[in-house]
Short mmCIF file of N, CA and C in Angstrom, two decimals:
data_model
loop_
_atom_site.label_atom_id
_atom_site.label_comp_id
_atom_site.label_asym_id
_atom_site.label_seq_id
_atom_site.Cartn_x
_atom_site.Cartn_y
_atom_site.Cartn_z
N UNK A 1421 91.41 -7.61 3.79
CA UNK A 1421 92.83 -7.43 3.57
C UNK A 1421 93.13 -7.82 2.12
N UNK A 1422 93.56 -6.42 1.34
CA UNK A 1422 93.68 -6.84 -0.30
C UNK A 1422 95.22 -7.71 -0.42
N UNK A 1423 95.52 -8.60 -0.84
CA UNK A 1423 96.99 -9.22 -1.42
C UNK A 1423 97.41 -8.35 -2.40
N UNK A 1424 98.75 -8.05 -2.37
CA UNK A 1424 99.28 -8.03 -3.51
C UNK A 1424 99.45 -8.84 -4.58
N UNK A 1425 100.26 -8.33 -6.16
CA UNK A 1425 100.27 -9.50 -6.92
C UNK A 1425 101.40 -10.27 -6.61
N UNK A 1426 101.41 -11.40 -6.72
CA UNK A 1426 102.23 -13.16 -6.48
C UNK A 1426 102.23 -12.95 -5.05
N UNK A 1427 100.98 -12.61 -4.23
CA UNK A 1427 101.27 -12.88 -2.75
C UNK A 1427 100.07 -13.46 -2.79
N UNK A 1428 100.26 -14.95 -1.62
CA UNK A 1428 99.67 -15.71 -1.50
C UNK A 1428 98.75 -15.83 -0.18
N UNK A 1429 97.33 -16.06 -0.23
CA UNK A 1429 96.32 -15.73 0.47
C UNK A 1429 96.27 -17.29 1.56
N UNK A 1430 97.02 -17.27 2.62
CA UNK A 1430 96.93 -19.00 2.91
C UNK A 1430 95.47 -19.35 3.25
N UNK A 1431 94.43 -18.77 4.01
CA UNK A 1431 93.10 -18.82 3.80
C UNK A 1431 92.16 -19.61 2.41
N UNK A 1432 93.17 -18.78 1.30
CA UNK A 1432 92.40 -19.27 -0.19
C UNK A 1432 92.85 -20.82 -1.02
N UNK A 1433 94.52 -20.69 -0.55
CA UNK A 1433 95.35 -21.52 -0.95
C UNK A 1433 94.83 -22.81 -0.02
N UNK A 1434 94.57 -22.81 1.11
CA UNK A 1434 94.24 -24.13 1.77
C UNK A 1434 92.66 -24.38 1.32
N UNK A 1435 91.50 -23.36 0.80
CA UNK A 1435 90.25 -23.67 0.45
C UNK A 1435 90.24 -24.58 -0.75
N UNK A 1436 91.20 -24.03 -1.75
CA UNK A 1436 91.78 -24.85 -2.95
C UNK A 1436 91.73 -25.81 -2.81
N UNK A 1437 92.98 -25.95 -1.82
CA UNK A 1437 93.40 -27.39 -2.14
C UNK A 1437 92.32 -28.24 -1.48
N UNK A 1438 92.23 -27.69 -0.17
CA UNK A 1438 91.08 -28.82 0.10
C UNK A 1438 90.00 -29.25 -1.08
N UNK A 1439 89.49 -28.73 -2.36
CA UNK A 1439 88.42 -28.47 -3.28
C UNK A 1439 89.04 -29.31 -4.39
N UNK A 1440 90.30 -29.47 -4.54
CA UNK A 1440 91.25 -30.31 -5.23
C UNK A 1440 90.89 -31.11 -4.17
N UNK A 1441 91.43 -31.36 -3.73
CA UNK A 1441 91.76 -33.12 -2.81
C UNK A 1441 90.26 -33.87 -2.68
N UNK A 1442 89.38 -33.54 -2.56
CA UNK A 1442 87.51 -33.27 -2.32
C UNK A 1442 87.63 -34.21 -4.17
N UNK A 1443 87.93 -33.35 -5.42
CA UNK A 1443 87.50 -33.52 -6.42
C UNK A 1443 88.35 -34.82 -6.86
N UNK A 1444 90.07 -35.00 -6.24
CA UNK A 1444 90.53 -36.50 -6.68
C UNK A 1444 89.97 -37.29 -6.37
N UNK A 1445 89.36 -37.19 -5.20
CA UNK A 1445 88.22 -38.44 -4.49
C UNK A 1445 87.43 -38.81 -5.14
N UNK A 1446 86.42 -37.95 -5.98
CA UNK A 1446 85.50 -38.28 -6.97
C UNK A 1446 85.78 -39.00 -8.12
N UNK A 1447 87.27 -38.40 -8.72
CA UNK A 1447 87.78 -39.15 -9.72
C UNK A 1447 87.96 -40.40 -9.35
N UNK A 1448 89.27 -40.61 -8.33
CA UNK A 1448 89.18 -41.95 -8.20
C UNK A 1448 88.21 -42.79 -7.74
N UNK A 1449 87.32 -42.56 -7.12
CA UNK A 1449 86.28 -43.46 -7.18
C UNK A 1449 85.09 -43.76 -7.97
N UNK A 1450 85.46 -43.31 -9.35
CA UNK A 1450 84.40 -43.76 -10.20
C UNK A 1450 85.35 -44.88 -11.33
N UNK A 1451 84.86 -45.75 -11.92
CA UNK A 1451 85.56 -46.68 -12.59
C UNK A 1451 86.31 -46.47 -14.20
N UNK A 1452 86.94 -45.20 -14.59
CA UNK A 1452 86.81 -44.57 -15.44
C UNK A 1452 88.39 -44.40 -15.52
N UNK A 1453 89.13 -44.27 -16.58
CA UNK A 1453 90.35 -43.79 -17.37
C UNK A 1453 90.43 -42.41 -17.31
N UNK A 1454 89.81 -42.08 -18.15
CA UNK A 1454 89.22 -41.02 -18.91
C UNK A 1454 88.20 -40.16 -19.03
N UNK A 1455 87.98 -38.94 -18.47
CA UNK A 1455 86.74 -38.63 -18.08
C UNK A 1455 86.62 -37.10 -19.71
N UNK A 1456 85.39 -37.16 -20.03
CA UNK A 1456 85.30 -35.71 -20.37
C UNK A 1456 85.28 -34.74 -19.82
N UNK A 1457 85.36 -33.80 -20.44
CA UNK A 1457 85.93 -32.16 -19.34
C UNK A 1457 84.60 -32.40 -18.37
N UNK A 1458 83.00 -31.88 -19.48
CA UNK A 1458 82.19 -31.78 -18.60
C UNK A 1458 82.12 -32.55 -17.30
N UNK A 1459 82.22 -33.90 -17.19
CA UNK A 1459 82.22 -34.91 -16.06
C UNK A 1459 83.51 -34.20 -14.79
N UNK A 1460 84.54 -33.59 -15.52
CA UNK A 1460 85.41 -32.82 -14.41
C UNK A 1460 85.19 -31.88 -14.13
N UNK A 1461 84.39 -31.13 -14.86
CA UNK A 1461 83.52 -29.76 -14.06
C UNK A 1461 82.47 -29.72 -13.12
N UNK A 1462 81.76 -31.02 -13.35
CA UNK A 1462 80.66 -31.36 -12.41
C UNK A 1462 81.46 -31.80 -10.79
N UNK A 1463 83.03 -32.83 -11.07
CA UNK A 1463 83.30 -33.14 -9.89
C UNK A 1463 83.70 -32.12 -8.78
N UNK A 1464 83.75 -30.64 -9.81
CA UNK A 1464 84.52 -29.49 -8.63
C UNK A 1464 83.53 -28.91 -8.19
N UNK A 1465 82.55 -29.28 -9.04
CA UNK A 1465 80.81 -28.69 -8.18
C UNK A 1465 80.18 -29.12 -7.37
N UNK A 1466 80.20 -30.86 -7.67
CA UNK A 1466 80.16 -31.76 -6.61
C UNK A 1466 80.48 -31.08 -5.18
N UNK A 1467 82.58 -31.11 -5.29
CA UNK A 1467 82.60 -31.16 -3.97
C UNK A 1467 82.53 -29.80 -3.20
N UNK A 1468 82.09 -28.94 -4.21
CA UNK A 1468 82.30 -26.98 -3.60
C UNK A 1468 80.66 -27.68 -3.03
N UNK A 1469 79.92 -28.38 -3.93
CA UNK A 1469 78.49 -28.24 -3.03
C UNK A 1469 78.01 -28.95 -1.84
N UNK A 1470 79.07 -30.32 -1.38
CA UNK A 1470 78.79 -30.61 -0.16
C UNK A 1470 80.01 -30.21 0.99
N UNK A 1471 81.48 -29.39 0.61
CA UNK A 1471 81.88 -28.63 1.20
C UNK A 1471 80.79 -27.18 1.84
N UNK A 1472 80.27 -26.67 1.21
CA UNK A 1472 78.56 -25.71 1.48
C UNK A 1472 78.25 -26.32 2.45
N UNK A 1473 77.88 -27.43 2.64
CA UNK A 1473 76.77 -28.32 3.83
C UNK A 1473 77.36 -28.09 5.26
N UNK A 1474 79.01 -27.71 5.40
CA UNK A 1474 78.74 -28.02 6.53
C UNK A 1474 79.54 -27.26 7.33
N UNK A 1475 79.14 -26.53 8.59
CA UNK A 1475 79.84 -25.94 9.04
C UNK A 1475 81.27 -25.74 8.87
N UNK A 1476 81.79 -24.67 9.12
CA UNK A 1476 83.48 -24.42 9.29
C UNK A 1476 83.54 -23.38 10.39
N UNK A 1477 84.73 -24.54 11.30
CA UNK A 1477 84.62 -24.06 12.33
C UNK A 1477 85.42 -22.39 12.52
N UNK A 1478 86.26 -21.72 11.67
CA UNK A 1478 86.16 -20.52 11.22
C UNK A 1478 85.87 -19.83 10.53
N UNK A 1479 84.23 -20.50 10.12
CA UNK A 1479 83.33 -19.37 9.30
C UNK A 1479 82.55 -18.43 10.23
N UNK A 1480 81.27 -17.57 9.41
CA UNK A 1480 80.72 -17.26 10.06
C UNK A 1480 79.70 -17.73 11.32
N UNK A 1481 79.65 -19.31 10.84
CA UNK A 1481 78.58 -19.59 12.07
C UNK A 1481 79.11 -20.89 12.60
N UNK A 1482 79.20 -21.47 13.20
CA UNK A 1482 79.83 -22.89 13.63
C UNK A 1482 78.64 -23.82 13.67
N UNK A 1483 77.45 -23.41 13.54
CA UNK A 1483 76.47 -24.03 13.26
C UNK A 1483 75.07 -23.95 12.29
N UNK A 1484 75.46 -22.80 11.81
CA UNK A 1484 74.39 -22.77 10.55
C UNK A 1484 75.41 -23.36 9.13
N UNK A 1485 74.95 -23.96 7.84
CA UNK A 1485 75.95 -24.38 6.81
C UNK A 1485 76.13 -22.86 6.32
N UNK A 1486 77.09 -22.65 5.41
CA UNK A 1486 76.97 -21.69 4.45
C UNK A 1486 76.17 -21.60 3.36
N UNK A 1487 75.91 -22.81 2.89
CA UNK A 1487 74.57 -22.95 1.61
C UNK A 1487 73.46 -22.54 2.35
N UNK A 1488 73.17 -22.70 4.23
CA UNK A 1488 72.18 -22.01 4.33
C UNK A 1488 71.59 -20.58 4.44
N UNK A 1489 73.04 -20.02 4.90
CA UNK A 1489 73.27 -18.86 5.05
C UNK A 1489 73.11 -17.88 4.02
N UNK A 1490 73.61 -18.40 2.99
CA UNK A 1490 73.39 -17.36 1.21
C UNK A 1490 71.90 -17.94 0.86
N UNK A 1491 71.76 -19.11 0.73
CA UNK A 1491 70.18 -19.89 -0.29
C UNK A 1491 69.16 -20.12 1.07
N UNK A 1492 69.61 -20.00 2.15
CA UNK A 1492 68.62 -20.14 2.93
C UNK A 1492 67.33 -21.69 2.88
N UNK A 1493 68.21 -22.24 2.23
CA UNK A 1493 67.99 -23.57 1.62
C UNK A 1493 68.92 -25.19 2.99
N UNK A 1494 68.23 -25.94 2.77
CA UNK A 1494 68.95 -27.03 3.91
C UNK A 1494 68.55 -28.09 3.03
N UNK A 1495 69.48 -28.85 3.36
CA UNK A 1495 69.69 -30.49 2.70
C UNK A 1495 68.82 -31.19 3.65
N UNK A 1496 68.02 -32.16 2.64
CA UNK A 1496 67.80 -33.38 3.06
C UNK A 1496 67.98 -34.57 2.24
N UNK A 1497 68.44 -35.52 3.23
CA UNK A 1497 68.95 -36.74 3.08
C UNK A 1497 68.10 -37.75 1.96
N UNK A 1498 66.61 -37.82 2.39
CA UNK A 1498 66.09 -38.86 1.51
C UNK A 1498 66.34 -37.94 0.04
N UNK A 1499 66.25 -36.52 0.04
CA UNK A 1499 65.58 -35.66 -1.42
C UNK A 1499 67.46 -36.13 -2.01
N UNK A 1500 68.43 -35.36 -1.39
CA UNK A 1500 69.77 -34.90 -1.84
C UNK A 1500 70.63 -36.50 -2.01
N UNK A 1501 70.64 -37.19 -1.16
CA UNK A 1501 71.72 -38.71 -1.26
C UNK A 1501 71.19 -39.32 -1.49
N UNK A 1502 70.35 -39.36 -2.84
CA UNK A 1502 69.86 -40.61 -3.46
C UNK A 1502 70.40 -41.42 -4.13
N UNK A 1503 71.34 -40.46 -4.85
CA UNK A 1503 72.56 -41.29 -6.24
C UNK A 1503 74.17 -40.95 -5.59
N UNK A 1504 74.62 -42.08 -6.08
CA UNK A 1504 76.09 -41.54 -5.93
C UNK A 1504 76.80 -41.54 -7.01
N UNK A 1505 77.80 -40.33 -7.17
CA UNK A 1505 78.54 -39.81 -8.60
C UNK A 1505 78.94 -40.68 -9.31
N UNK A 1506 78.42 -40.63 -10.61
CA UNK A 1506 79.22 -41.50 -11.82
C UNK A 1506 78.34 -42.60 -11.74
N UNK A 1507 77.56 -43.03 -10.61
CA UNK A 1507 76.24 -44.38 -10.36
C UNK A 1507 76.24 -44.01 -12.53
N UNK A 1508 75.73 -44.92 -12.98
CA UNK A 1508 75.06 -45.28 -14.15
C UNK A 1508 73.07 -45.54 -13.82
N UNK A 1509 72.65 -44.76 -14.83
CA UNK A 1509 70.95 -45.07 -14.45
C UNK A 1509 70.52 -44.43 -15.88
N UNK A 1510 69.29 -45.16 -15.98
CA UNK A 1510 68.53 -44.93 -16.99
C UNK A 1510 67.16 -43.57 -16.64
N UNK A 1511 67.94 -42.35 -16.95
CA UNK A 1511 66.64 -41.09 -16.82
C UNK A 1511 65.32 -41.28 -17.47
N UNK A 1512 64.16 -40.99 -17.17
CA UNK A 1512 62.94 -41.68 -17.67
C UNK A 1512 62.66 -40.00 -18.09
N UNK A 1513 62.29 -39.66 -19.47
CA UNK A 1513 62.05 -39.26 -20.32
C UNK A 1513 60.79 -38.82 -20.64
N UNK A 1514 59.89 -37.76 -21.26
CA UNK A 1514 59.01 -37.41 -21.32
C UNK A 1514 58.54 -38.22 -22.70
N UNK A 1515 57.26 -38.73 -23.09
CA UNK A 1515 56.82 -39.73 -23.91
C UNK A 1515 55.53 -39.50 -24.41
N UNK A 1516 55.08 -40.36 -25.51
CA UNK A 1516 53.93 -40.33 -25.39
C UNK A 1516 53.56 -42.14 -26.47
N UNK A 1517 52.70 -42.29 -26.85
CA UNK A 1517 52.39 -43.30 -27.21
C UNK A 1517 53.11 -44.15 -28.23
N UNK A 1518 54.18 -43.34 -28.37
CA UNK A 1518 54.73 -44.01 -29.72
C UNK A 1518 56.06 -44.62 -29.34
N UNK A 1519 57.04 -45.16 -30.18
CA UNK A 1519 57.93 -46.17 -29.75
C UNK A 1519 59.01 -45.81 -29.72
N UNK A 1520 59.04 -44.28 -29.49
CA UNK A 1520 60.73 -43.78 -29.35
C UNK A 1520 61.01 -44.03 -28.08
N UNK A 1521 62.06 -43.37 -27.46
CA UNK A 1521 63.05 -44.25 -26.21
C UNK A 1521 62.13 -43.37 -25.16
N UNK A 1522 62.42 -43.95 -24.29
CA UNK A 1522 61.46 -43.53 -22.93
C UNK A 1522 62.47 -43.24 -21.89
N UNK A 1523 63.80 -43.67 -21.63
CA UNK A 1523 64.57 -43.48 -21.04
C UNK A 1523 66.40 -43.22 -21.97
N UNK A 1524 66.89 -42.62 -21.19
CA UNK A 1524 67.90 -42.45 -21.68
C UNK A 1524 69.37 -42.63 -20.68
N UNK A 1525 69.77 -43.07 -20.78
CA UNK A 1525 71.51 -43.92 -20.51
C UNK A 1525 72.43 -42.33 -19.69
N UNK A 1526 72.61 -42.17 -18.28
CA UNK A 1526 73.64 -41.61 -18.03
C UNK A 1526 73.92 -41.65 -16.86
N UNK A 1527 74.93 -40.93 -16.30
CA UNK A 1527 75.87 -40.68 -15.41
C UNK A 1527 75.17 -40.19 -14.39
N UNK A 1528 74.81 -40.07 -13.12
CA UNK A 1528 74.53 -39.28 -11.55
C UNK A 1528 75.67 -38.32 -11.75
N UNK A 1529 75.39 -37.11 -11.56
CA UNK A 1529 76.33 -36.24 -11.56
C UNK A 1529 76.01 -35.55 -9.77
N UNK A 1530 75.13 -35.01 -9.71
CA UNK A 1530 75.34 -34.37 -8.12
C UNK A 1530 73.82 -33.72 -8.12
N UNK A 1531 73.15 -33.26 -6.56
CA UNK A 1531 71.90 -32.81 -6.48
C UNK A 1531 71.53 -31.40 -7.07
N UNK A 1532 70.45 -31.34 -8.16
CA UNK A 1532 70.16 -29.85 -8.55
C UNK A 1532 69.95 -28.80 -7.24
N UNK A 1533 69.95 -28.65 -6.68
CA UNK A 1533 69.54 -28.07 -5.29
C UNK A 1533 68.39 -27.64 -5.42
N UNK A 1534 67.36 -28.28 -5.85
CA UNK A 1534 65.89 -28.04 -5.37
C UNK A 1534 65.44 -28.12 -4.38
N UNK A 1535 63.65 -27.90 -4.32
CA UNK A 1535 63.43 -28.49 -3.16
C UNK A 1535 62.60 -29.64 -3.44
N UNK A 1536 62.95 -30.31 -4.97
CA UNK A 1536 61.61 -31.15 -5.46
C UNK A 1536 62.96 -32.71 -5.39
N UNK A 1537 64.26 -32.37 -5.26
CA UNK A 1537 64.88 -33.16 -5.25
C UNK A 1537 65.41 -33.91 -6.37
N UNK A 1538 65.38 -33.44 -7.45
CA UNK A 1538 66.00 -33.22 -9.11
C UNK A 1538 67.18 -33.40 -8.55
N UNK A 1539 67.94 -34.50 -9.90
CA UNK A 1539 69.16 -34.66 -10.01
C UNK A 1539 69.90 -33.52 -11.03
N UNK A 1540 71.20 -33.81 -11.53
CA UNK A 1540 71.78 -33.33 -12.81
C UNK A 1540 72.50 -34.78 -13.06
N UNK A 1541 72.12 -35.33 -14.44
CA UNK A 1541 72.70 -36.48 -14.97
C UNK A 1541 73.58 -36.12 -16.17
N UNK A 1542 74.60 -36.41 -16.64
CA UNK A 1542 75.27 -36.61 -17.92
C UNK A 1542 74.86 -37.69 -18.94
N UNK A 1543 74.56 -37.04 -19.91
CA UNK A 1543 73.83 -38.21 -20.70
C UNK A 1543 74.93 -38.50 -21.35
N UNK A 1544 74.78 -40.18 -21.79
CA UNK A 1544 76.16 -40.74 -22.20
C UNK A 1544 75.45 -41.02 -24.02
N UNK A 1545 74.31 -40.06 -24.50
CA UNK A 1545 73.99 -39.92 -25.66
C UNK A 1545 74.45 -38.58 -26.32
N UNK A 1546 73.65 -37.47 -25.67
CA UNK A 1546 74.77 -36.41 -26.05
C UNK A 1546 75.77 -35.65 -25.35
N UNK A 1547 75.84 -36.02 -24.26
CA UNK A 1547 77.10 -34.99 -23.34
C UNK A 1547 76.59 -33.92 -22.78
N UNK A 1548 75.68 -34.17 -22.73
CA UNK A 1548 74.91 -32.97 -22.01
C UNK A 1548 74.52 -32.97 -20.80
N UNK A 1549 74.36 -31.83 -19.71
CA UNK A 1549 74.02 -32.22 -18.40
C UNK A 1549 72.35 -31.98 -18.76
N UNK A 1550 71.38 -33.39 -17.90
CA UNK A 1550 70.43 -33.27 -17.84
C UNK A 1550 70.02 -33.20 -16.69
N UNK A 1551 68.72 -32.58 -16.24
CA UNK A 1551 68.57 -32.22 -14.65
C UNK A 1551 66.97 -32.91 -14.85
N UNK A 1552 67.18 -33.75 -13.68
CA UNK A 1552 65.50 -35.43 -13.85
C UNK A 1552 65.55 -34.82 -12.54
N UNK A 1553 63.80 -35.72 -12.76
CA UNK A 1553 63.50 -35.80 -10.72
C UNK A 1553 62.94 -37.58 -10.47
N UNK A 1554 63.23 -38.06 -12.14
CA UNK A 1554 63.03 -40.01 -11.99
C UNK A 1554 64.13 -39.91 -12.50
N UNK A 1555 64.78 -41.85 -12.13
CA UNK A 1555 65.60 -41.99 -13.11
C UNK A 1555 65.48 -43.62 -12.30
N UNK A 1556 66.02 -44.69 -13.05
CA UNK A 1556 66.18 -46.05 -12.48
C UNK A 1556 67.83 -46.61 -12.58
N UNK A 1557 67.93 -46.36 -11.13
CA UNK A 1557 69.85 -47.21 -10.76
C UNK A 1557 69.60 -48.43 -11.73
N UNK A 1558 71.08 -48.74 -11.95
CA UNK A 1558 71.82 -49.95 -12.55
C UNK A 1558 72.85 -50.39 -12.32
N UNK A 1559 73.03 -51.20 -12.79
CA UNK A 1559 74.60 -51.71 -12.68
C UNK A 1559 75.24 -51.29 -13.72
N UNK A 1560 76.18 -50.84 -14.02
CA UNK A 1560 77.18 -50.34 -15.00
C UNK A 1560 77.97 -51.46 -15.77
N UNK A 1561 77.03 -51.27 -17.16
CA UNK A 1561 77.70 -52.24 -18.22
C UNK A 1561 79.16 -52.17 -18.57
N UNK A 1562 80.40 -52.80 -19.18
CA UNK A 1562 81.78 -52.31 -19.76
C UNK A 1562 80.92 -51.33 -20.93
N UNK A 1563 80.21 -51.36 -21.67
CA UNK A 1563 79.89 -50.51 -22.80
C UNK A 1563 79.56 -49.06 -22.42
N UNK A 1564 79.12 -48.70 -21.05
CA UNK A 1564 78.73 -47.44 -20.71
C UNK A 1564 80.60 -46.85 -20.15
N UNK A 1565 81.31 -47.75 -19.81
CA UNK A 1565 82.97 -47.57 -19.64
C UNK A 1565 83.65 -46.67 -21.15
N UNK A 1566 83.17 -47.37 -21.87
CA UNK A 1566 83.99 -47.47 -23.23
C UNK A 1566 82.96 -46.39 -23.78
N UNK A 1567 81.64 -46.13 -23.32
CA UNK A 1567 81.23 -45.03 -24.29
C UNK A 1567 81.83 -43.52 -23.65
N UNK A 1568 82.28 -43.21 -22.34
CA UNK A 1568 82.68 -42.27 -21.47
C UNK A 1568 84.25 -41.92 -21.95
N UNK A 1569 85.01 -42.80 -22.38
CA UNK A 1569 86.02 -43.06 -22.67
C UNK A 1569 86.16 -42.73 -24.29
N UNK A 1570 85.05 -43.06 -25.04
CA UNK A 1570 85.13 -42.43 -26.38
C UNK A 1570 84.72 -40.83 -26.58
N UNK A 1571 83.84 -40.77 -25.20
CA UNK A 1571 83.79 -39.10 -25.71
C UNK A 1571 84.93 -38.53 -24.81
N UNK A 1572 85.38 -39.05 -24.18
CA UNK A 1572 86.83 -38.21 -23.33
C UNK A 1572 87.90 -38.62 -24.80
N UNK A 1573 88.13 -38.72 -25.37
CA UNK A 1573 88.71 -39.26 -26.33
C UNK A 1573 88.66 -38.03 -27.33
N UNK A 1574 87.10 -38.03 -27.89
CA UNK A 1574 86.48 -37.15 -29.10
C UNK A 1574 86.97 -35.76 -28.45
N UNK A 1575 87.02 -35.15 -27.20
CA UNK A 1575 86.91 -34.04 -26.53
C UNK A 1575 88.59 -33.51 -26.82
N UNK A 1576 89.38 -35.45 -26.81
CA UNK A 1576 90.88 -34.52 -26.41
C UNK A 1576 91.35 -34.25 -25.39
N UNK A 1577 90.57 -35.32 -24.14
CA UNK A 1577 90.80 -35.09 -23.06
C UNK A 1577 92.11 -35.83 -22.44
N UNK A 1578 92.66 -35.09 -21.35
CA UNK A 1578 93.91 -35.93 -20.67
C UNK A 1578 93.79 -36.57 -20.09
N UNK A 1579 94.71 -37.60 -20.34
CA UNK A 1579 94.50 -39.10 -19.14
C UNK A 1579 94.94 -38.43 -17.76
N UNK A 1580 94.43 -38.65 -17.04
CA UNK A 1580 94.76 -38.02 -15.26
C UNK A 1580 93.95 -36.74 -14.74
N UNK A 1581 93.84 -36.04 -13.68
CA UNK A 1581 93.41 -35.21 -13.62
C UNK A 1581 94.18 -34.33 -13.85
N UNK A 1582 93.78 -32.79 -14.25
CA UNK A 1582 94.15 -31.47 -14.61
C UNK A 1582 93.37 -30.34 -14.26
N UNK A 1583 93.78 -29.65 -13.14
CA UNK A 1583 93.03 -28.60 -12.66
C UNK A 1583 93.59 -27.18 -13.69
N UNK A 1584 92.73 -26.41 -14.44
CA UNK A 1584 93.61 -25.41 -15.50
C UNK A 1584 92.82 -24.39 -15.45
N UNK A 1585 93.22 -23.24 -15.50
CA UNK A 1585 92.31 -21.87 -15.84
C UNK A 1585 91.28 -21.53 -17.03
N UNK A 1586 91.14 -20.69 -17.11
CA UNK A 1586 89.74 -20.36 -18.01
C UNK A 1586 90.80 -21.05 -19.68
N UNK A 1587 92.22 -20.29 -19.68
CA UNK A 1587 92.89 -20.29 -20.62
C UNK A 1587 93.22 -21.84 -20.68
N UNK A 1588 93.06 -22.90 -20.17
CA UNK A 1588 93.77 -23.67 -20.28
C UNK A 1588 95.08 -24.09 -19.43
N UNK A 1589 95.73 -23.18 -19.34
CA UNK A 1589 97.08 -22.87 -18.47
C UNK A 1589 97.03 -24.25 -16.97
N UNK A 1590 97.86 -24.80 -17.04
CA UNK A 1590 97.64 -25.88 -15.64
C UNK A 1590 98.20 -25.41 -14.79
N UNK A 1591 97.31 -25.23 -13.62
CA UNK A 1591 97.22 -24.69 -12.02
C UNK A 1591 98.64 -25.28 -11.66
N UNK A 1592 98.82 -26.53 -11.75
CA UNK A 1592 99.53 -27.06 -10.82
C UNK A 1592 100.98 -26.57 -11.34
N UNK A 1593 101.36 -26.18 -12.73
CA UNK A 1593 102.61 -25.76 -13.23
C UNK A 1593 102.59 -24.60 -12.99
N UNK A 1594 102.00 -23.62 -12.38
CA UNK A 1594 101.90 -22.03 -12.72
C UNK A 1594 102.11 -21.97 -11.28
N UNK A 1595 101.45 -23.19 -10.30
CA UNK A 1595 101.71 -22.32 -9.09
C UNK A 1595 102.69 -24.04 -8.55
N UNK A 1596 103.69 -24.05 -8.51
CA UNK A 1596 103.94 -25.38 -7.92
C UNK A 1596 103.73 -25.67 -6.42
N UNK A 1597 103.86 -24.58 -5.79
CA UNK A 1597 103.58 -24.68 -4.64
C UNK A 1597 102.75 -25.05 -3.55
N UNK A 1598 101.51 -25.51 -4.46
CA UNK A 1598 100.14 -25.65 -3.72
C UNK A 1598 100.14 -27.14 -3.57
N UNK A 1599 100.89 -27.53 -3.87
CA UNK A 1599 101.07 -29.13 -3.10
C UNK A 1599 102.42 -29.12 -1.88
N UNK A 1600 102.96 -28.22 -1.84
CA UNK A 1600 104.04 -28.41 -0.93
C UNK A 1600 103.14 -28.17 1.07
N UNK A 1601 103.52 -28.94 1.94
CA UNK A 1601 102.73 -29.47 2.65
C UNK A 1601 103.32 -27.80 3.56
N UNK A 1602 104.74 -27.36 3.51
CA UNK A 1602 104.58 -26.30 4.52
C UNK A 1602 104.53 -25.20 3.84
N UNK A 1603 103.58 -24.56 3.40
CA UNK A 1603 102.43 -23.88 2.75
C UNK A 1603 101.64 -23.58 3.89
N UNK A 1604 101.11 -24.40 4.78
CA UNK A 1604 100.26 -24.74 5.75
C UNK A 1604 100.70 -24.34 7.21
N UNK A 1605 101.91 -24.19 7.08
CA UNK A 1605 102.47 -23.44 8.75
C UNK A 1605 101.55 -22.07 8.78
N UNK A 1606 101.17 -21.45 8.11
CA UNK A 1606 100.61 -19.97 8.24
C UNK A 1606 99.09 -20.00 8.46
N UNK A 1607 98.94 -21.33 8.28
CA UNK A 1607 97.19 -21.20 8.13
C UNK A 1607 96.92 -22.01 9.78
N UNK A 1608 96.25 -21.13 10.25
CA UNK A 1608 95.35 -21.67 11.57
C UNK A 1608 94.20 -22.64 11.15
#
């Protein structure tokens, strides 16, 4: 069933928001002000990728996931929930005898979906997503706070969250409606 234009899909509009509400969770529970964009692009991937895991009871299967259904791929627990988002850990680095760094300083971002059980980390050296299959948990120094906070800073990033289009444009001003709760009378 095609929509017209400014007609609203309640099917899509409730997948949203649930994918919003999924991604404030992430925000607020990491210890952070200020996040860089990248770190807020990872949290909507985050939660689109363990929304995947698990049945919906009006999808196609009520018991196969949908990640298994397209990738034919299944989660496991020891490989996939090793780190939790924003955790701080030192990625161990490819080396050789000499005295440059062996590990490098970043962020748990979410599971590469292998089957070797590779992470994707944010390195808090260059901002880059790195994808390890070692890395060693830590405790999170104030200095790894304040370095996350200087590149959300350098980037120009907004204090709070901001869900926005390719253009920039913010979701939540363009459509106000997607927080209003009876939105939801139409959706089974």
């Amino acid at each position: 069933n095609t929509a017209s234009e400014d007609e609203e899909v309640p099917e899509i509009e409730r997948c949203i928001r649930t994918v919003k509400e999924r991604t404030r969770c992430s925000y607020n529970s990491a210890p952070f002000g200020r996040y860089p964009p990248r770190l807020i692009m990872e949290m909507v991937f985050l939660s689109v990728f363990w929304l995947n895991e698990f049945p919906h009871k009006h999808g196609i299967s009520r018991t196969v996931r949908p990640r298994t259904i397209v990738t034919d791929k299944h989660i496991d627990y020891k490989m996939h929930c090793r780190v939790e988002f924003a955790q701080y850990v030192q990625t161990h680095e490819k080396h050789d005898n000499s005295m440059d760094t062996r590990t490098v300083g970043a962020l748990a971002l979410r599971p590469a979906n292998n089957l070797q059980g590779g992470y994707f980390f944010y390195s808090l050296v260059t901002g880059r997503r790195l994808h390890r299959i070692h890395w060693t948990e830590l405790p999170m120094p104030d200095s790894v706070k304040d370095r996350v906070h200087a590149m959300a800073r350098r980037a120009n990033a907004h204090t709070g969250l901001r869900f926005t289009d390719s253009d920039g444009n913010d979701l939540d001003e363009l459509y106000p409606d997607d927080h209003d709760d009876d939105a939801d009378e139409d959706y089974d």
